[in-house]
Amino acid sequence: AFDADLGALYQLQSPMKPTIGAFIGNVLAAKFSDEAGSLRRHYSIGASIKPLTGPTERTEKLTLAAEYYDDGAHVNALNKVRLGMQFKLTDNFSLLAGVKGGYMTGGIDFNWNDVTITASTYAEELGERPGDRESRRYAVDASLRF
């Protein structure tokens, strides 16, 4: 199935470098099989800031972010709000932490020239009731920029 996503970011000019973003996933809601149906469209809007002051080396160390994500499936408001932070330990290594759906997330990010490797862990809820069962997930992502 073929589908498309749309997104935009805008960075405001101020000392905290606030960035505002909006995203629409699965714009075409393409049908990928008769049994499974169509891809679910989802929306999100978010913002980030770099709250530290001082020289550039210091201001780039910490990024705080918040996102409102709606996929039409979750009714609980806690599942729709995501919070995160990135703390840059060195030019090439960062720690990631946050909250997704009321569960803690975490990870590490390593970049070297145009190569980035990110490893993270997060939780998905299983069961009929919120908080019924937590299923811990692990992800690794590698990317090459050019």
PDB file of C-alpha atoms in Angstrom:
ATOM      1  CA  ALA A   1       0.000   0.000   0.000  1.00  0.00           C
ATOM      2  CA  PHE A   2       1.174   3.523  -0.730  1.00  0.00           C
ATOM      3  CA  ASP A   3       0.470   6.368   1.652  1.00  0.00           C
ATOM      4  CA  ALA A   4       1.964   9.737   2.567  1.00  0.00           C
ATOM      5  CA  ASP A   5       2.737  11.756   5.681  1.00  0.00           C
ATOM      6  CA  LEU A   6       2.905  15.544   5.990  1.00  0.00           C
ATOM      7  CA  GLY A   7       4.826  17.541   8.544  1.00  0.00           C
ATOM      8  CA  ALA A   8       6.181  21.019   9.154  1.00  0.00           C
ATOM      9  CA  LEU A   9       8.529  22.617  11.682  1.00  0.00           C
ATOM     10  CA  TYR A  10       9.020  26.285  12.443  1.00  0.00           C
ATOM     11  CA  GLN A  11      11.747  27.625  14.727  1.00  0.00           C
ATOM     12  CA  LEU A  12      11.088  30.989  16.362  1.00  0.00           C
ATOM     13  CA  GLN A  13      13.916  33.451  16.872  1.00  0.00           C
ATOM     14  CA  SER A  14      14.409  33.820  20.614  1.00  0.00           C
ATOM     15  CA  PRO A  15      17.076  32.793  23.151  1.00  0.00           C
ATOM     16  CA  MET A  16      15.292  29.490  23.999  1.00  0.00           C
ATOM     17  CA  LYS A  17      14.998  28.518  20.298  1.00  0.00           C
ATOM     18  CA  PRO A  18      11.368  27.361  20.526  1.00  0.00           C
ATOM     19  CA  THR A  19      10.299  25.054  17.715  1.00  0.00           C
ATOM     20  CA  ILE A  20       6.683  24.326  16.807  1.00  0.00           C
ATOM     21  CA  GLY A  21       5.691  21.357  14.664  1.00  0.00           C
ATOM     22  CA  ALA A  22       2.632  19.717  13.184  1.00  0.00           C
ATOM     23  CA  PHE A  23       2.279  16.258  11.613  1.00  0.00           C
ATOM     24  CA  ILE A  24      -0.413  14.263   9.816  1.00  0.00           C
ATOM     25  CA  GLY A  25       0.330  10.575   9.288  1.00  0.00           C
ATOM     26  CA  ASN A  26      -1.316   8.292   6.731  1.00  0.00           C
ATOM     27  CA  VAL A  27      -2.935  11.171   4.849  1.00  0.00           C
ATOM     28  CA  LEU A  28      -4.459   8.895   2.205  1.00  0.00           C
ATOM     29  CA  ALA A  29      -5.601   6.239   4.742  1.00  0.00           C
ATOM     30  CA  ALA A  30      -4.585   3.618   2.175  1.00  0.00           C
ATOM     31  CA  LYS A  31      -6.225   0.206   2.315  1.00  0.00           C
ATOM     32  CA  PHE A  32      -3.524  -2.454   2.589  1.00  0.00           C
ATOM     33  CA  SER A  33      -5.653  -5.594   2.833  1.00  0.00           C
ATOM     34  CA  ASP A  34      -9.281  -6.700   2.948  1.00  0.00           C
ATOM     35  CA  GLU A  35      -8.843  -8.357   6.345  1.00  0.00           C
ATOM     36  CA  ALA A  36      -6.849  -5.653   8.104  1.00  0.00           C
ATOM     37  CA  GLY A  37      -8.422  -2.624   6.411  1.00  0.00           C
ATOM     38  CA  SER A  38      -6.935   0.827   6.041  1.00  0.00           C
ATOM     39  CA  LEU A  39      -4.076   2.603   7.735  1.00  0.00           C
ATOM     40  CA  ARG A  40      -5.320   4.781  10.579  1.00  0.00           C
ATOM     41  CA  ARG A  41      -4.788   8.524  10.121  1.00  0.00           C
ATOM     42  CA  HIS A  42      -3.141  10.282  13.057  1.00  0.00           C
ATOM     43  CA  TYR A  43      -2.318  13.864  13.962  1.00  0.00           C
ATOM     44  CA  SER A  44       0.148  15.520  16.277  1.00  0.00           C
ATOM     45  CA  ILE A  45       1.240  18.986  17.279  1.00  0.00           C
ATOM     46  CA  GLY A  46       4.265  19.658  19.416  1.00  0.00           C
ATOM     47  CA  ALA A  47       6.785  22.145  20.661  1.00  0.00           C
ATOM     48  CA  SER A  48      10.313  22.124  22.028  1.00  0.00           C
ATOM     49  CA  ILE A  49      12.556  24.594  23.816  1.00  0.00           C
ATOM     50  CA  LYS A  50      16.205  24.820  24.809  1.00  0.00           C
ATOM     51  CA  PRO A  51      15.856  26.363  28.294  1.00  0.00           C
ATOM     52  CA  LEU A  52      19.521  26.761  29.279  1.00  0.00           C
ATOM     53  CA  THR A  53      21.153  30.182  28.971  1.00  0.00           C
ATOM     54  CA  GLY A  54      24.733  31.220  28.376  1.00  0.00           C
ATOM     55  CA  PRO A  55      27.209  30.241  25.671  1.00  0.00           C
ATOM     56  CA  THR A  56      26.129  28.065  22.721  1.00  0.00           C
ATOM     57  CA  GLU A  57      27.867  24.964  24.154  1.00  0.00           C
ATOM     58  CA  ARG A  58      25.585  25.242  27.204  1.00  0.00           C
ATOM     59  CA  THR A  59      22.320  26.186  25.447  1.00  0.00           C
ATOM     60  CA  GLU A  60      22.565  23.175  23.104  1.00  0.00           C
ATOM     61  CA  LYS A  61      22.892  20.642  25.974  1.00  0.00           C
ATOM     62  CA  LEU A  62      19.215  20.328  26.972  1.00  0.00           C
ATOM     63  CA  THR A  63      16.077  20.137  24.841  1.00  0.00           C
ATOM     64  CA  LEU A  64      12.598  19.762  26.381  1.00  0.00           C
ATOM     65  CA  ALA A  65       9.625  18.748  24.223  1.00  0.00           C
ATOM     66  CA  ALA A  66       5.883  18.162  24.498  1.00  0.00           C
ATOM     67  CA  GLU A  67       3.497  16.658  21.953  1.00  0.00           C
ATOM     68  CA  TYR A  68      -0.236  16.111  21.643  1.00  0.00           C
ATOM     69  CA  TYR A  69      -0.862  12.969  19.554  1.00  0.00           C
ATOM     70  CA  ASP A  70      -4.313  11.810  18.430  1.00  0.00           C
ATOM     71  CA  ASP A  71      -4.942   8.587  16.518  1.00  0.00           C
ATOM     72  CA  GLY A  72      -8.658   8.365  17.246  1.00  0.00           C
ATOM     73  CA  ALA A  73      -8.215   5.143  19.228  1.00  0.00           C
ATOM     74  CA  HIS A  74      -7.220   6.332  22.675  1.00  0.00           C
ATOM     75  CA  VAL A  75      -9.847   8.048  24.816  1.00  0.00           C
ATOM     76  CA  ASN A  76      -7.628   8.643  27.848  1.00  0.00           C
ATOM     77  CA  ALA A  77      -6.008  12.108  27.662  1.00  0.00           C
ATOM     78  CA  LEU A  78      -2.849  10.739  29.300  1.00  0.00           C
ATOM     79  CA  ASN A  79      -2.285   8.562  26.211  1.00  0.00           C
ATOM     80  CA  LYS A  80      -2.416  11.633  23.969  1.00  0.00           C
ATOM     81  CA  VAL A  81       0.258  13.722  25.706  1.00  0.00           C
ATOM     82  CA  ARG A  82       3.924  12.891  25.338  1.00  0.00           C
ATOM     83  CA  LEU A  83       6.793  14.610  27.130  1.00  0.00           C
ATOM     84  CA  GLY A  84      10.492  14.210  26.425  1.00  0.00           C
ATOM     85  CA  MET A  85      13.968  15.538  26.911  1.00  0.00           C
ATOM     86  CA  GLN A  86      17.355  15.133  25.298  1.00  0.00           C
ATOM     87  CA  PHE A  87      20.506  15.824  27.306  1.00  0.00           C
ATOM     88  CA  LYS A  88      23.664  16.113  25.235  1.00  0.00           C
ATOM     89  CA  LEU A  89      26.591  14.679  27.226  1.00  0.00           C
ATOM     90  CA  THR A  90      29.156  15.188  24.452  1.00  0.00           C
ATOM     91  CA  ASP A  91      29.016  16.366  20.853  1.00  0.00           C
ATOM     92  CA  ASN A  92      28.339  12.754  19.797  1.00  0.00           C
ATOM     93  CA  PHE A  93      26.380  11.206  22.681  1.00  0.00           C
ATOM     94  CA  SER A  94      22.977  12.085  24.206  1.00  0.00           C
ATOM     95  CA  LEU A  95      20.645  10.645  26.834  1.00  0.00           C
ATOM     96  CA  LEU A  96      16.903  10.540  26.102  1.00  0.00           C
ATOM     97  CA  ALA A  97      14.049  10.338  28.636  1.00  0.00           C
ATOM     98  CA  GLY A  98      10.327  10.961  28.638  1.00  0.00           C
ATOM     99  CA  VAL A  99       6.775   9.891  29.334  1.00  0.00           C
ATOM    100  CA  LYS A 100       4.488   8.251  26.741  1.00  0.00           C
ATOM    101  CA  GLY A 101       1.011   7.184  27.754  1.00  0.00           C
ATOM    102  CA  GLY A 102       1.907   7.487  31.427  1.00  0.00           C
ATOM    103  CA  TYR A 103       4.905   5.149  31.110  1.00  0.00           C
ATOM    104  CA  MET A 104       8.577   6.097  31.284  1.00  0.00           C
ATOM    105  CA  THR A 105      10.690   6.020  28.142  1.00  0.00           C
ATOM    106  CA  GLY A 106      14.433   6.210  27.780  1.00  0.00           C
ATOM    107  CA  GLY A 107      17.267   5.827  25.360  1.00  0.00           C
ATOM    108  CA  ILE A 108      20.654   6.822  24.061  1.00  0.00           C
ATOM    109  CA  ASP A 109      21.626   8.584  20.862  1.00  0.00           C
ATOM    110  CA  PHE A 110      25.041   8.359  19.226  1.00  0.00           C
ATOM    111  CA  ASN A 111      26.019  10.337  16.144  1.00  0.00           C
ATOM    112  CA  TRP A 112      29.254  10.421  14.234  1.00  0.00           C
ATOM    113  CA  ASN A 113      29.525  12.600  11.136  1.00  0.00           C
ATOM    114  CA  ASP A 114      26.458  11.626   9.048  1.00  0.00           C
ATOM    115  CA  VAL A 115      25.633   8.388  10.907  1.00  0.00           C
ATOM    116  CA  THR A 116      23.163   8.311  13.828  1.00  0.00           C
ATOM    117  CA  ILE A 117      22.291   5.296  15.992  1.00  0.00           C
ATOM    118  CA  THR A 118      19.473   5.527  18.536  1.00  0.00           C
ATOM    119  CA  ALA A 119      18.429   2.816  21.001  1.00  0.00           C
ATOM    120  CA  SER A 120      15.324   3.283  23.115  1.00  0.00           C
ATOM    121  CA  THR A 121      12.742   1.592  25.281  1.00  0.00           C
ATOM    122  CA  TYR A 122       9.071   2.467  25.733  1.00  0.00           C
ATOM    123  CA  ALA A 123       5.852   0.793  26.865  1.00  0.00           C
ATOM    124  CA  GLU A 124       2.606  -0.107  25.105  1.00  0.00           C
ATOM    125  CA  GLU A 125      -0.596  -0.889  26.983  1.00  0.00           C
ATOM    126  CA  LEU A 126      -2.181  -4.285  26.489  1.00  0.00           C
ATOM    127  CA  GLY A 127      -5.667  -5.229  27.605  1.00  0.00           C
ATOM    128  CA  GLU A 128      -9.057  -3.567  27.691  1.00  0.00           C
ATOM    129  CA  ARG A 129      -8.481  -1.166  30.581  1.00  0.00           C
ATOM    130  CA  PRO A 130      -5.811   1.561  30.808  1.00  0.00           C
ATOM    131  CA  GLY A 131      -2.948   0.360  32.983  1.00  0.00           C
ATOM    132  CA  ASP A 132      -4.102  -3.263  32.684  1.00  0.00           C
ATOM    133  CA  ARG A 133      -0.783  -4.628  31.390  1.00  0.00           C
ATOM    134  CA  GLU A 134       2.403  -2.970  30.269  1.00  0.00           C
ATOM    135  CA  SER A 135       4.384  -4.443  27.389  1.00  0.00           C
ATOM    136  CA  ARG A 136       7.945  -3.106  27.336  1.00  0.00           C
ATOM    137  CA  ARG A 137       9.267  -2.509  23.789  1.00  0.00           C
ATOM    138  CA  TYR A 138      12.804  -1.923  22.552  1.00  0.00           C
ATOM    139  CA  ALA A 139      13.847  -0.187  19.350  1.00  0.00           C
ATOM    140  CA  VAL A 140      17.110   0.507  17.533  1.00  0.00           C
ATOM    141  CA  ASP A 141      17.327   2.948  14.663  1.00  0.00           C
ATOM    142  CA  ALA A 142      20.281   3.653  12.401  1.00  0.00           C
ATOM    143  CA  SER A 143      20.308   6.435   9.839  1.00  0.00           C
ATOM    144  CA  LEU A 144      22.680   7.954   7.318  1.00  0.00           C
ATOM    145  CA  ARG A 145      22.243  11.601   6.329  1.00  0.00           C
ATOM    146  CA  PHE A 146      23.309  12.785   2.919  1.00  0.00           C
TER     147      PHE A 146
END
